[in-house]
Tab-separated table of C-alpha atoms and ligand atoms in Angstrom:
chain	number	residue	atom	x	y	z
B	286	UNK	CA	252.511	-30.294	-14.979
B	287	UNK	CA	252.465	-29.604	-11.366
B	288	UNK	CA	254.111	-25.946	-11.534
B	289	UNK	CA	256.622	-24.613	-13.752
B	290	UNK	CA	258.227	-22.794	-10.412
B	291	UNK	CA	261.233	-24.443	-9.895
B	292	UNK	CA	263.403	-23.017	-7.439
B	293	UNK	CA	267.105	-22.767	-7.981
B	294	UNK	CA	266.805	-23.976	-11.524
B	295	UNK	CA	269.719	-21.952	-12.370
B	296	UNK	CA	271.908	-23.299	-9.982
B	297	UNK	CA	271.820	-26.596	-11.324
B	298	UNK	CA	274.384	-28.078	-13.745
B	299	UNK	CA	273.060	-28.484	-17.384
B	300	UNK	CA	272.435	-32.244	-17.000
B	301	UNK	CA	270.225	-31.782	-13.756
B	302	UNK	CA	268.059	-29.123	-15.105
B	303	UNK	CA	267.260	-31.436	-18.252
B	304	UNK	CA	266.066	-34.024	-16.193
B	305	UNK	CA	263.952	-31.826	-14.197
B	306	UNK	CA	262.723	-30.386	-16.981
B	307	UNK	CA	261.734	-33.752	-18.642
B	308	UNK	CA	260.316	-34.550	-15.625
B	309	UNK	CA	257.907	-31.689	-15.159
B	310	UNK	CA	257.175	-31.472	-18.456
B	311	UNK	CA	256.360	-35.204	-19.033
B	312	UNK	CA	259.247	-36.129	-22.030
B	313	UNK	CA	260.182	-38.922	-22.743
B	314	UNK	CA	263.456	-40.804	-23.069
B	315	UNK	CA	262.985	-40.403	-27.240
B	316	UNK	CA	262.914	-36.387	-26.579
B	317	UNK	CA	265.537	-36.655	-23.447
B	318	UNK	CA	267.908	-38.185	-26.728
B	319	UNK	CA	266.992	-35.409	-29.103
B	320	UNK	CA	267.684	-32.595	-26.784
B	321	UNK	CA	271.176	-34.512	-26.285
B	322	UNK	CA	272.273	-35.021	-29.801
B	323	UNK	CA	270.595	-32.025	-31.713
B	324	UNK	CA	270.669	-31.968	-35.430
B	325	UNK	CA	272.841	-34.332	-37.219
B	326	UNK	CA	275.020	-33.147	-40.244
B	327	UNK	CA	272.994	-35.574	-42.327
B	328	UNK	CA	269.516	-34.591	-41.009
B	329	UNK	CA	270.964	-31.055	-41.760
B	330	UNK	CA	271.688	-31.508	-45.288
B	331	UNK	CA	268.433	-32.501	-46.440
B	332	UNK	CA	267.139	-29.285	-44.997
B	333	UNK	CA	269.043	-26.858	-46.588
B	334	UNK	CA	271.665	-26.601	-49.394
B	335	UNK	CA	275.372	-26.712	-49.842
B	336	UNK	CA	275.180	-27.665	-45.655
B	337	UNK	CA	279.236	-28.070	-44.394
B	338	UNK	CA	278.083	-27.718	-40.722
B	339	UNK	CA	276.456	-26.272	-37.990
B	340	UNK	CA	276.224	-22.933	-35.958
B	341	UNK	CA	274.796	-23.947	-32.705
B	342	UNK	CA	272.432	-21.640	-30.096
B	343	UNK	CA	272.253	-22.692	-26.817
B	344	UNK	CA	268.597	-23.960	-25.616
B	345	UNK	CA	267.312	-22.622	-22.432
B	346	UNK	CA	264.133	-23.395	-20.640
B	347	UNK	CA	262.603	-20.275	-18.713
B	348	UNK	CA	260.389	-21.425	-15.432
B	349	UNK	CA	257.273	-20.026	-13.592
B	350	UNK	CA	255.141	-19.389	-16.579
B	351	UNK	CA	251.311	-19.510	-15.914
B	352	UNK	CA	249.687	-19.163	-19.466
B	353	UNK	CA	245.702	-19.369	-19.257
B	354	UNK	CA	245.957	-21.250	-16.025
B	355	UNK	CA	248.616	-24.035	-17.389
B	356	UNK	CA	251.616	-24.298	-15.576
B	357	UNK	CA	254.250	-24.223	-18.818
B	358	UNK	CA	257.828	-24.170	-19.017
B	359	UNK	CA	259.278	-22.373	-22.114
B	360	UNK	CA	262.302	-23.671	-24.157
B	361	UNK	CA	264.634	-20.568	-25.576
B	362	UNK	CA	266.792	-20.412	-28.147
B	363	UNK	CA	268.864	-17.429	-27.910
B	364	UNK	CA	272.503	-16.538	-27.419
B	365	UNK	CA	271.789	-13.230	-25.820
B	366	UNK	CA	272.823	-13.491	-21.610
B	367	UNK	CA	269.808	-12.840	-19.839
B	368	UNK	CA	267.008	-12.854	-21.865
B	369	UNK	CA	265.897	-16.533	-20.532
B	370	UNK	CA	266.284	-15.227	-16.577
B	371	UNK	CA	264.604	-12.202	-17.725
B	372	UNK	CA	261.670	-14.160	-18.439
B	373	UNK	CA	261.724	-16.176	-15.715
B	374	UNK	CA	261.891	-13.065	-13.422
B	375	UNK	CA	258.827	-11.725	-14.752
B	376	UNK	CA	256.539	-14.908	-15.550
B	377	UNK	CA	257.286	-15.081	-11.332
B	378	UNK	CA	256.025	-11.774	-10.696
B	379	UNK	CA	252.594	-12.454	-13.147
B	380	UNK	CA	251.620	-15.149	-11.204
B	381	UNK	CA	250.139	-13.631	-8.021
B	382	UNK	CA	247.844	-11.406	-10.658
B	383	UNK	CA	246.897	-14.567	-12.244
B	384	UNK	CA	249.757	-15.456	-14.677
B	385	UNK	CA	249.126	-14.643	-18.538
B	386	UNK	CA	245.837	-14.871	-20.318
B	387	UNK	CA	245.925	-15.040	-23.950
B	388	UNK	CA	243.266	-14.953	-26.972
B	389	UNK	CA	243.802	-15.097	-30.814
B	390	UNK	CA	242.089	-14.333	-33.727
B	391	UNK	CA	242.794	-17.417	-35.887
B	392	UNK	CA	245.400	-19.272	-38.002
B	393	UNK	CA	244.460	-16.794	-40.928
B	394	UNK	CA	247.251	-15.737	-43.429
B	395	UNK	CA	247.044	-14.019	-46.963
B	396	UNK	CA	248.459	-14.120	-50.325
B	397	UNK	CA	248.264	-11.853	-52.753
B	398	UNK	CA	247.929	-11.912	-56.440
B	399	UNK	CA	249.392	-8.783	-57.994
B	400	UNK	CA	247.638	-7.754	-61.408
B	401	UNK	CA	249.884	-4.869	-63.807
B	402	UNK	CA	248.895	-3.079	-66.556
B	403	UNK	CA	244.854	-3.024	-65.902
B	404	UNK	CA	243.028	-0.491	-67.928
B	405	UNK	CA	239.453	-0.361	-66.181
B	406	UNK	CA	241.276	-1.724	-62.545
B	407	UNK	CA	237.770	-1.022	-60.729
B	408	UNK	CA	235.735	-3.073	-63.008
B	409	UNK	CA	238.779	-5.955	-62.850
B	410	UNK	CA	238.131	-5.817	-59.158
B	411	UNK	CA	234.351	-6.669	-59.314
B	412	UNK	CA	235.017	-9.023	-61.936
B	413	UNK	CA	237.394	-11.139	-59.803
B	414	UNK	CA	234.625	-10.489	-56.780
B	415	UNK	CA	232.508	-11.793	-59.194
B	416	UNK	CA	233.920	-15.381	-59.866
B	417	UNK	CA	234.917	-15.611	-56.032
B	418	UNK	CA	233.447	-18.969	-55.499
B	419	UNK	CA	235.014	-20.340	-58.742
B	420	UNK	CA	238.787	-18.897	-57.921
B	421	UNK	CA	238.123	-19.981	-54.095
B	422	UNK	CA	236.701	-23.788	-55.030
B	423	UNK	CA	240.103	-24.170	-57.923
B	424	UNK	CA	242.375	-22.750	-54.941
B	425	UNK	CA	240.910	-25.023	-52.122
B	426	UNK	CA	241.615	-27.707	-54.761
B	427	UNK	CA	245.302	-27.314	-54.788
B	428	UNK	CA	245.233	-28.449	-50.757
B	429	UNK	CA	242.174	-30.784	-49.985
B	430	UNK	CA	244.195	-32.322	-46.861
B	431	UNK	CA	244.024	-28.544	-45.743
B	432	UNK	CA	240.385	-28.343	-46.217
B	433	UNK	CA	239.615	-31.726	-44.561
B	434	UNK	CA	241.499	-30.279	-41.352
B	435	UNK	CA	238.373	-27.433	-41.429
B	436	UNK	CA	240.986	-24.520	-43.781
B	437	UNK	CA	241.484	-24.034	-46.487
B	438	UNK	CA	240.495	-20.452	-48.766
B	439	UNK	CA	237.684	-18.303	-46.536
B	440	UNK	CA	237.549	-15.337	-48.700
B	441	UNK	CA	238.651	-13.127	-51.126
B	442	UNK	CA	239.494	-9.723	-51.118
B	443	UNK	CA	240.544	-7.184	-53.942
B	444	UNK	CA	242.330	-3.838	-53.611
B	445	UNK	CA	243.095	-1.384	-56.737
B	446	UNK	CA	246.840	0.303	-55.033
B	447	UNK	CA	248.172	3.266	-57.290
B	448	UNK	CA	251.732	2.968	-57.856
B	449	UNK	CA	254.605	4.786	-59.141
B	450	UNK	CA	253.969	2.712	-62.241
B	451	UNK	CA	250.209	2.935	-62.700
B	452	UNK	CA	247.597	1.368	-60.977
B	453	UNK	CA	247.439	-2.509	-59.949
B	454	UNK	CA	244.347	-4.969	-59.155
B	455	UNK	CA	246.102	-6.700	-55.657
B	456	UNK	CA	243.794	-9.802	-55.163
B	457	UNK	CA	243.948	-11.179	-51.206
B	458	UNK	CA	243.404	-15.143	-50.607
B	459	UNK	CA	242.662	-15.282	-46.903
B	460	UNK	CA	243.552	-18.865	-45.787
B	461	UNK	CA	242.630	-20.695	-42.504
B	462	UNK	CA	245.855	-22.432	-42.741
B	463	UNK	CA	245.031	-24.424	-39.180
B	464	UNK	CA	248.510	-26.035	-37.773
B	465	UNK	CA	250.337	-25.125	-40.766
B	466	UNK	CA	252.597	-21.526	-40.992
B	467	UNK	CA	251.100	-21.546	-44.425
B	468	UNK	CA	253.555	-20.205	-46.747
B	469	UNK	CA	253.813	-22.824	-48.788
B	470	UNK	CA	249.727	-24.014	-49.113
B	471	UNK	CA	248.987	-19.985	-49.912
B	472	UNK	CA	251.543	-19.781	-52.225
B	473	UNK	CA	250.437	-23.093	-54.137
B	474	UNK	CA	247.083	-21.190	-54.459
B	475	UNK	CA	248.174	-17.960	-55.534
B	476	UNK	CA	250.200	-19.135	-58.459
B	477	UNK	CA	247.396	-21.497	-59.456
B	478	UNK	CA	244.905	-18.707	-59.625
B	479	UNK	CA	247.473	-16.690	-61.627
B	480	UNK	CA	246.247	-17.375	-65.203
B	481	UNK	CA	242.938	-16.997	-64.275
B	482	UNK	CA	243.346	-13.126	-62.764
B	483	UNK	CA	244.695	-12.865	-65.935
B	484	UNK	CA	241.763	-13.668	-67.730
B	485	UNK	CA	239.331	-12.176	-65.452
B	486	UNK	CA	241.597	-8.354	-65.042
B	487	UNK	CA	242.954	-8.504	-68.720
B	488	UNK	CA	246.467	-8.049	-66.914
B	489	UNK	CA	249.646	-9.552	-66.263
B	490	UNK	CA	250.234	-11.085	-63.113
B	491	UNK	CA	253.622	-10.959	-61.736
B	492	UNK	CA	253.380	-11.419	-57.750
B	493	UNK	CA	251.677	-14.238	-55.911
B	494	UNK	CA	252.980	-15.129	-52.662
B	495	UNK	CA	252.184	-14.718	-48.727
B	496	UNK	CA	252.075	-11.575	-46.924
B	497	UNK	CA	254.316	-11.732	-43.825
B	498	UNK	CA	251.903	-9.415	-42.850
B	499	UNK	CA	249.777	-11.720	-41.179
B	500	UNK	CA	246.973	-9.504	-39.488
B	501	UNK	CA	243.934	-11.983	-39.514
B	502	UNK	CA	246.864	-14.059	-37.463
B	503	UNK	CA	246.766	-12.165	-34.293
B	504	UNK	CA	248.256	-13.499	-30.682
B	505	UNK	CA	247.118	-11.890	-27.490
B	506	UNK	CA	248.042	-12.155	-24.250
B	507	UNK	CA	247.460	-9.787	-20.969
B	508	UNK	CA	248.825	-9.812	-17.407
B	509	UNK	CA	248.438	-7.919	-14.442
B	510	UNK	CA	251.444	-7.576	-12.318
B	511	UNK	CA	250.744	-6.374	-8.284
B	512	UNK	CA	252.677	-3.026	-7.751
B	513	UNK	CA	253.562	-4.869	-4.365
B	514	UNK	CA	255.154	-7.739	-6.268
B	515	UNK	CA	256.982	-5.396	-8.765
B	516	UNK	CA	258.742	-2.770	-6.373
B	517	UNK	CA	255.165	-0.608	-5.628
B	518	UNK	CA	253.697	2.219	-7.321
B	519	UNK	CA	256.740	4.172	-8.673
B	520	UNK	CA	257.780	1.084	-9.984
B	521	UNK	CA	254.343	1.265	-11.784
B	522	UNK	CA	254.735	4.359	-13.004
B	523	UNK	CA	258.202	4.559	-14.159
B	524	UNK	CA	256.658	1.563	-16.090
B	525	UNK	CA	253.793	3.331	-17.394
B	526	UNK	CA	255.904	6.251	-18.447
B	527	UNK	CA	259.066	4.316	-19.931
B	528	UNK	CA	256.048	2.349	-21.852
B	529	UNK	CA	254.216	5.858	-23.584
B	530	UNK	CA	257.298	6.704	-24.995
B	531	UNK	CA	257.446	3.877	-27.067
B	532	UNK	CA	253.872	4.445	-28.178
B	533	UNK	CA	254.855	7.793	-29.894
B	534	UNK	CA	258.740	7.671	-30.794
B	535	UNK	CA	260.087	5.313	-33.303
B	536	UNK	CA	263.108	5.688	-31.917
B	537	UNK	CA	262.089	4.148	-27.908
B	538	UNK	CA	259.541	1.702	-29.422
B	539	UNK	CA	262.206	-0.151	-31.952
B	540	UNK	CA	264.112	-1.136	-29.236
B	541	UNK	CA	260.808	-1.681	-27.028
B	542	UNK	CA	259.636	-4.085	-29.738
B	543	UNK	CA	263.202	-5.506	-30.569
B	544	UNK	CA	262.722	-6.231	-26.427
B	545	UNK	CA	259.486	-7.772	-27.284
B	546	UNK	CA	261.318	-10.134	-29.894
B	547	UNK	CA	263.998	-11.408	-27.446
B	548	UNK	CA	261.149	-13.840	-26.001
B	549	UNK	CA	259.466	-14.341	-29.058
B	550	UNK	CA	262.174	-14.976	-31.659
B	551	UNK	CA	263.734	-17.225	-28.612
B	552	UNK	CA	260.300	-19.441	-28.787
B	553	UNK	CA	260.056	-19.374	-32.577
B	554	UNK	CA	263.908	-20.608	-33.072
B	555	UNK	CA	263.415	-23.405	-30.330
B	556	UNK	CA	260.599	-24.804	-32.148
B	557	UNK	CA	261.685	-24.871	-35.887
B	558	UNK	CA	259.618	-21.797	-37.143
B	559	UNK	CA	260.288	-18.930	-39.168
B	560	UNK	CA	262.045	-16.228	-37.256
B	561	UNK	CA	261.909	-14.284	-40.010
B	562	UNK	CA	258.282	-14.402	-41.230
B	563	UNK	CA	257.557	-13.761	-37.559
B	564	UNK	CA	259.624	-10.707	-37.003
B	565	UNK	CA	258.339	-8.835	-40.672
B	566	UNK	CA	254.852	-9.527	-39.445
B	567	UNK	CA	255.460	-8.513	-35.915
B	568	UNK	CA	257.495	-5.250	-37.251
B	569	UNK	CA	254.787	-4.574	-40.355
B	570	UNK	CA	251.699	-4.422	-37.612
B	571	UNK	CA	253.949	-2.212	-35.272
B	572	UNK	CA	253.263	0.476	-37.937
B	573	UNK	CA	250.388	-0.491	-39.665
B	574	UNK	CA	248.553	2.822	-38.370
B	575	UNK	CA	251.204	4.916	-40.988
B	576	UNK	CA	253.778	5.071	-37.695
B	577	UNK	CA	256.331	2.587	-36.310
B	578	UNK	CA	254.919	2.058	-32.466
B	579	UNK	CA	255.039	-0.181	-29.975
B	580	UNK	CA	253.291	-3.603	-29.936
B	581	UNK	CA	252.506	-3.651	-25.942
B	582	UNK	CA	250.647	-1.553	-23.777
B	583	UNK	CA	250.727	-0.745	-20.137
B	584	UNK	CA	247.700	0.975	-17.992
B	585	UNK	CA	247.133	1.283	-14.037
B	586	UNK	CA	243.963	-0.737	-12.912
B	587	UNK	CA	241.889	0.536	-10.261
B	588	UNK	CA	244.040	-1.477	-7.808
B	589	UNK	CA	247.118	0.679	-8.882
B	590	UNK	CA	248.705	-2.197	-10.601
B	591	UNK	CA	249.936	-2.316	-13.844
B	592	UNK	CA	248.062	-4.223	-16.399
B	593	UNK	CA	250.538	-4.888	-19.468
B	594	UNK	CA	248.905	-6.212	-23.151
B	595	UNK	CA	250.385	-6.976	-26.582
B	596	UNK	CA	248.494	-8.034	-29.870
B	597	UNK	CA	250.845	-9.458	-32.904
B	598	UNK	CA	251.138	-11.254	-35.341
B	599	UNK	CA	252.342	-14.680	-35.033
B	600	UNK	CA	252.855	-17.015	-38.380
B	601	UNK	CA	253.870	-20.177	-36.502
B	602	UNK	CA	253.183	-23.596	-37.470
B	603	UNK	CA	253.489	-27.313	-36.381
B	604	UNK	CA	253.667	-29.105	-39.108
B	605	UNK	CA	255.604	-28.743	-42.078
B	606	UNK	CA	259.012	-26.763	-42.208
B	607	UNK	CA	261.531	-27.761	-39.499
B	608	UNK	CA	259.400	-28.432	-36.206
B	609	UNK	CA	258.588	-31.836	-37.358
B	610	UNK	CA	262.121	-32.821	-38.387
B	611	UNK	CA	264.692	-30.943	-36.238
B	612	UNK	CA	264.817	-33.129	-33.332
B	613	UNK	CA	265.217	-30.205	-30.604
B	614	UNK	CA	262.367	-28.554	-32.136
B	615	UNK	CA	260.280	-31.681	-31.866
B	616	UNK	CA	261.304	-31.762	-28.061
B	617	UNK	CA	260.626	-27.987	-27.596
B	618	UNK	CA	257.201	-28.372	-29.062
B	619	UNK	CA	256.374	-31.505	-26.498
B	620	UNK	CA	257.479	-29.562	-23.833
B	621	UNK	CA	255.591	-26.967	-24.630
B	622	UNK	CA	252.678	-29.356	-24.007
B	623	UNK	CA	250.399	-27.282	-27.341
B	624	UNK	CA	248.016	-28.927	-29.192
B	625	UNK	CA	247.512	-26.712	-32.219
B	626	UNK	CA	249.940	-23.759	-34.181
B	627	UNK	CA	246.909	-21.328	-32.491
B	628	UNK	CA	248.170	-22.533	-28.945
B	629	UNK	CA	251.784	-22.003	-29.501
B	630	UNK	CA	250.714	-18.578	-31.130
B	631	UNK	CA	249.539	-17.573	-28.066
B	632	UNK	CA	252.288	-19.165	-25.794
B	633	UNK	CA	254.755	-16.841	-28.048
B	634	UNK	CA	252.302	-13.657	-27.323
B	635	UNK	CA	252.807	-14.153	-23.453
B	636	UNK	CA	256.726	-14.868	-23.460
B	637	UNK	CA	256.817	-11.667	-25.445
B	638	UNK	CA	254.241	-9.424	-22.989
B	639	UNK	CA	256.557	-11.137	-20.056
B	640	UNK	CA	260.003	-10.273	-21.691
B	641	UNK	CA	259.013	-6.579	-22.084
B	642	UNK	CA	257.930	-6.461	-18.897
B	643	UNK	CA	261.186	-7.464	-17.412
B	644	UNK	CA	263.073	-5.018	-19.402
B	645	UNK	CA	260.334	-2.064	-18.828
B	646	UNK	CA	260.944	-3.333	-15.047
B	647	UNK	CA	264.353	-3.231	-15.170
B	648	UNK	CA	264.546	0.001	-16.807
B	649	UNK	CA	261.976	1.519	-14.689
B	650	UNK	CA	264.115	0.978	-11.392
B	651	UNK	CA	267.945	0.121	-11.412
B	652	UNK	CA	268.676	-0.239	-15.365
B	653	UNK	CA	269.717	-3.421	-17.058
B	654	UNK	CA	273.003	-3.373	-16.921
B	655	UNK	CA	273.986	-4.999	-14.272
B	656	UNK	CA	272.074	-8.042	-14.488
B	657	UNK	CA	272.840	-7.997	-17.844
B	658	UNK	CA	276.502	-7.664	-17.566
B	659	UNK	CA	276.904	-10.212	-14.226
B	660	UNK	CA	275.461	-12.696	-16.907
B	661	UNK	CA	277.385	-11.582	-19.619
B	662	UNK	CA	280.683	-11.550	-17.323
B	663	UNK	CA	281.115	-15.397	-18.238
B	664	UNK	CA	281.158	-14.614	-21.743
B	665	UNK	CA	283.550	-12.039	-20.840
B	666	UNK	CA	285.773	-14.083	-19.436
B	667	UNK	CA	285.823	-16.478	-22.079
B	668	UNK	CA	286.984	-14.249	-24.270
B	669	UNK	CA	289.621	-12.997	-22.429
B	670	UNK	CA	290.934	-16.489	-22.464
B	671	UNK	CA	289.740	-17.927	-19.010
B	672	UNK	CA	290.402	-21.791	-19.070
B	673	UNK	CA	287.204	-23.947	-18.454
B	674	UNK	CA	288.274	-23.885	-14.463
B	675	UNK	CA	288.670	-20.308	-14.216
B	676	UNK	CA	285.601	-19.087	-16.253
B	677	UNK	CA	283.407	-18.900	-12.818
B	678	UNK	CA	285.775	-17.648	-10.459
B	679	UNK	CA	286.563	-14.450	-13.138
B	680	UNK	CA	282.964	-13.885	-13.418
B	681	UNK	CA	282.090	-13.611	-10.040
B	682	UNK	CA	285.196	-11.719	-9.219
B	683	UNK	CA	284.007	-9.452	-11.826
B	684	UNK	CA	280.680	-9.201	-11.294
B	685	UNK	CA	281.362	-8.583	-7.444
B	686	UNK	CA	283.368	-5.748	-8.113
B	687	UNK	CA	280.932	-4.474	-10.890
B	688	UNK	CA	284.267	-3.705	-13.246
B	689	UNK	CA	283.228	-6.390	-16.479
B	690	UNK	CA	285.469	-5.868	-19.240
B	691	UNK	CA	288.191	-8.090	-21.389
B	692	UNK	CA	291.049	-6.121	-19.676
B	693	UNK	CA	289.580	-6.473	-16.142
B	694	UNK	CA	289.169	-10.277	-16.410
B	695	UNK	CA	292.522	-10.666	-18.247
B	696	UNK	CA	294.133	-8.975	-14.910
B	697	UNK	CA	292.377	-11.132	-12.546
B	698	UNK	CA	293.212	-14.279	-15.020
B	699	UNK	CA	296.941	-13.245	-14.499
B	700	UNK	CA	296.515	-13.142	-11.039
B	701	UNK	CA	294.762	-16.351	-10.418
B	702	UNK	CA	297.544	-18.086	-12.519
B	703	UNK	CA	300.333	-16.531	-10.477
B	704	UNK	CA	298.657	-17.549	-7.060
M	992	MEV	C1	268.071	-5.697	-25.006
M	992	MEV	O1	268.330	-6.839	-25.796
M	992	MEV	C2	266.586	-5.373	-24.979
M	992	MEV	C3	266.206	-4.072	-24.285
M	992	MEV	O2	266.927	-2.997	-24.863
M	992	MEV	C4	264.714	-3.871	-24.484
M	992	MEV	C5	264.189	-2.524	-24.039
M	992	MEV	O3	264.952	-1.551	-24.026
M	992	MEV	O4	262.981	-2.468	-23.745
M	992	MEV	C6	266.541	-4.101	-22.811
């Protein structure tokens, strides 16, 4: 792609900004069609049960990003005003430090096999540490199309945990689970090793299944935004000290991280994955040091500009699970241009660095409120009953006047109707 700076995006009608889109990010007419139709009702049922229709998100695209030199443009699922032009905003003000670099650890997840009722648990542990290439070879088994790919079961790993009901023997598969998420490949292994952990602790295994926890399945990404670009250097630190408050107070950094999530979860619903699986792991690591922090951080470089970092967790996948079969995921993913789970891993670290930069930024200086609320001011007038024809003119009247609220909009519907 050229550049994923498009100017006046917004200002284009729905239809326009799909073909530019598709232009700049190389779909075809096949994915042009899926973003058009979305999910049918029959494609629907056979992915969940009892289906009798649809809720539908709207799907945004957010512009400007610059992700290890690639010019990318990000489809967004969300229903929350502003998060999309939040992104934009700040993907535009990374890109004269360089846009977004990113690193990752690995597609690595874990399951765990849960053994009760151990009486020597520290001997069951060696045992099972013991016959690690014989439980790793009968897992691997269970998913040679995995191990062809280059995964497949890397290691095992035992803990003894004591528990309010006596000690266990937790057994960890670690899985390179390469473009899969890899819930259901782990958890195909862990309840085929079952009877043997049985054998091998002399206990009864009740759990085996994935951690969401995913910690060997880290995204990174880093920035460095000019203190000219971003409003100077009390900009930078109003940033910085908006930032260590999330670091220390559960409080500042759930809403920090929930922030952080606006981005991600937006990716991770556009392209068919597990919002869930990534939010647990994303929330788990946030206080895997014994307290809930935040997953960013922000420091001043010897330039005086603010450097911003985040390191998650990211269980995403490509194939499998709804990204090959929802149509608008399939589209998302294309236009996402990845090649691998591992790429769009890191894509989802720098939309979620970018996003808490905005709102840090935004914070930092005039608040969020009224960008928010000029955005939300359409919604507003919605639901005060604006007919399609009126819906603009009440938001901008509203937003001009800064008063956004049902009863405001409901006046100046009355109005308009009279005149
Ligand atoms: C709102 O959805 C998200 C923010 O509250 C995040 C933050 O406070 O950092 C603006």
């Amino acid at each position: 792609m050229d550049s994923s700076r498009i100017s006046g995006f917004y200002k284009l009608p729905p239809e326009e900004r799909l073909k530019l889109a598709a232009e700049r990010a190389g779909l075809g007419q096949e994915e042009v069609s899926w973003l058009k139709t979305g999910l049918l009702l029959e494609q629907a049922d056979k992915m969940v049960e009892n289906v009798i229709g649809m809720i539908q998100v709207p799907l945004g695209v957010a512009t400007n990003f610059q992700i290890d030199g690639r010019e990318v443009l990000i489809p967004m699922a969300t229903e929350e005003p502003s998060v999309i032009a939040a992104a934009s905003n700040g993907a535009r003000m990374a890109r004269p430090g360089g846009g977004f670099q990113t690193s990752s650890s690995g597609p690595v997840m874990r399951a765990q096999i849960q053994a009760t009722g151990v009486s020597d648990p520290f001997a069951a542990r060696q045992n099972i540490l013991l016959h690690k290439d014989e439980l790793m070879a009968a897992a691997n088994e269970k998913d040679p199309m995995l191990v062809r790919y280059g995964g497949g079961v890397k290691d095992i790993e035992v803990y003894v945990i004591d528990s309010r009901v006596g000690p266990m023997v937790v057994a960890h598969l670690i899985v390179d689970c390469r473009d899969a998420m890899g819930a259901n490949a782990v958890n195909t292994m862990a309840e085929a090793l079952a009877p043997r952990i049985e054998q091998l602790t002399g206990g009864r295994v009740f759990l085996r299944i994935i951690s969401n926890l995913a910690d060997l399945r880290l995204a990174r990404a880093r920035a460095v935004f000019r203190a000219d670009e971003i409003g100077g250097s009390e900009v930078v630190d109003g940033m910085i000290q908006a930032a260590a408050l999330a670091e220390v107070d559960p409080y500042r950094a759930a809403t920090h991280n929930k922030g952080i999530m606006n981005g991600i979860t937006a990716v991770v619903l556009a392209t068919g994955n597990d919002t869930r699986a990534v939010e647990a792991g994303a929330h788990s690591y946030a206080a895997i040091k014994g307290r809930y922090q935040s997953l960013t951080r922000y420091e001043k470089n010897r330039d005086g500009d603010l450097v911003g970092s985040i390191e998650l967790p990211a269980a995403v996948g490509l194939v499998g699970g709804a990204t090959r079969v929802h149509p608008t995921a399939k589209a998302a993913v294309k236009m996402l241009g990845v090649k691998s789970a591992d790429d769009l891993s890191r894509i989802m670290a720098a939309v979620g660095l970018c996003q808490n930069f905005a709102a840090l930024r935004a914070l930092a200086t005039e608040g969020i409120q009224r960008g928010h609320m000029s955005l939300h001011a359409k919604n507003i007038a919605v639901q005060a009953g604006a007919s399609c024809d009126l819906i603009e003119m009440v938001a901008a009247r509203m937003a001009a006047e800064r008063r956004i609220s049902v009863d405001r909009a409901q006046e100046i519907i009355s109005e308009l109707q009279k005149s």
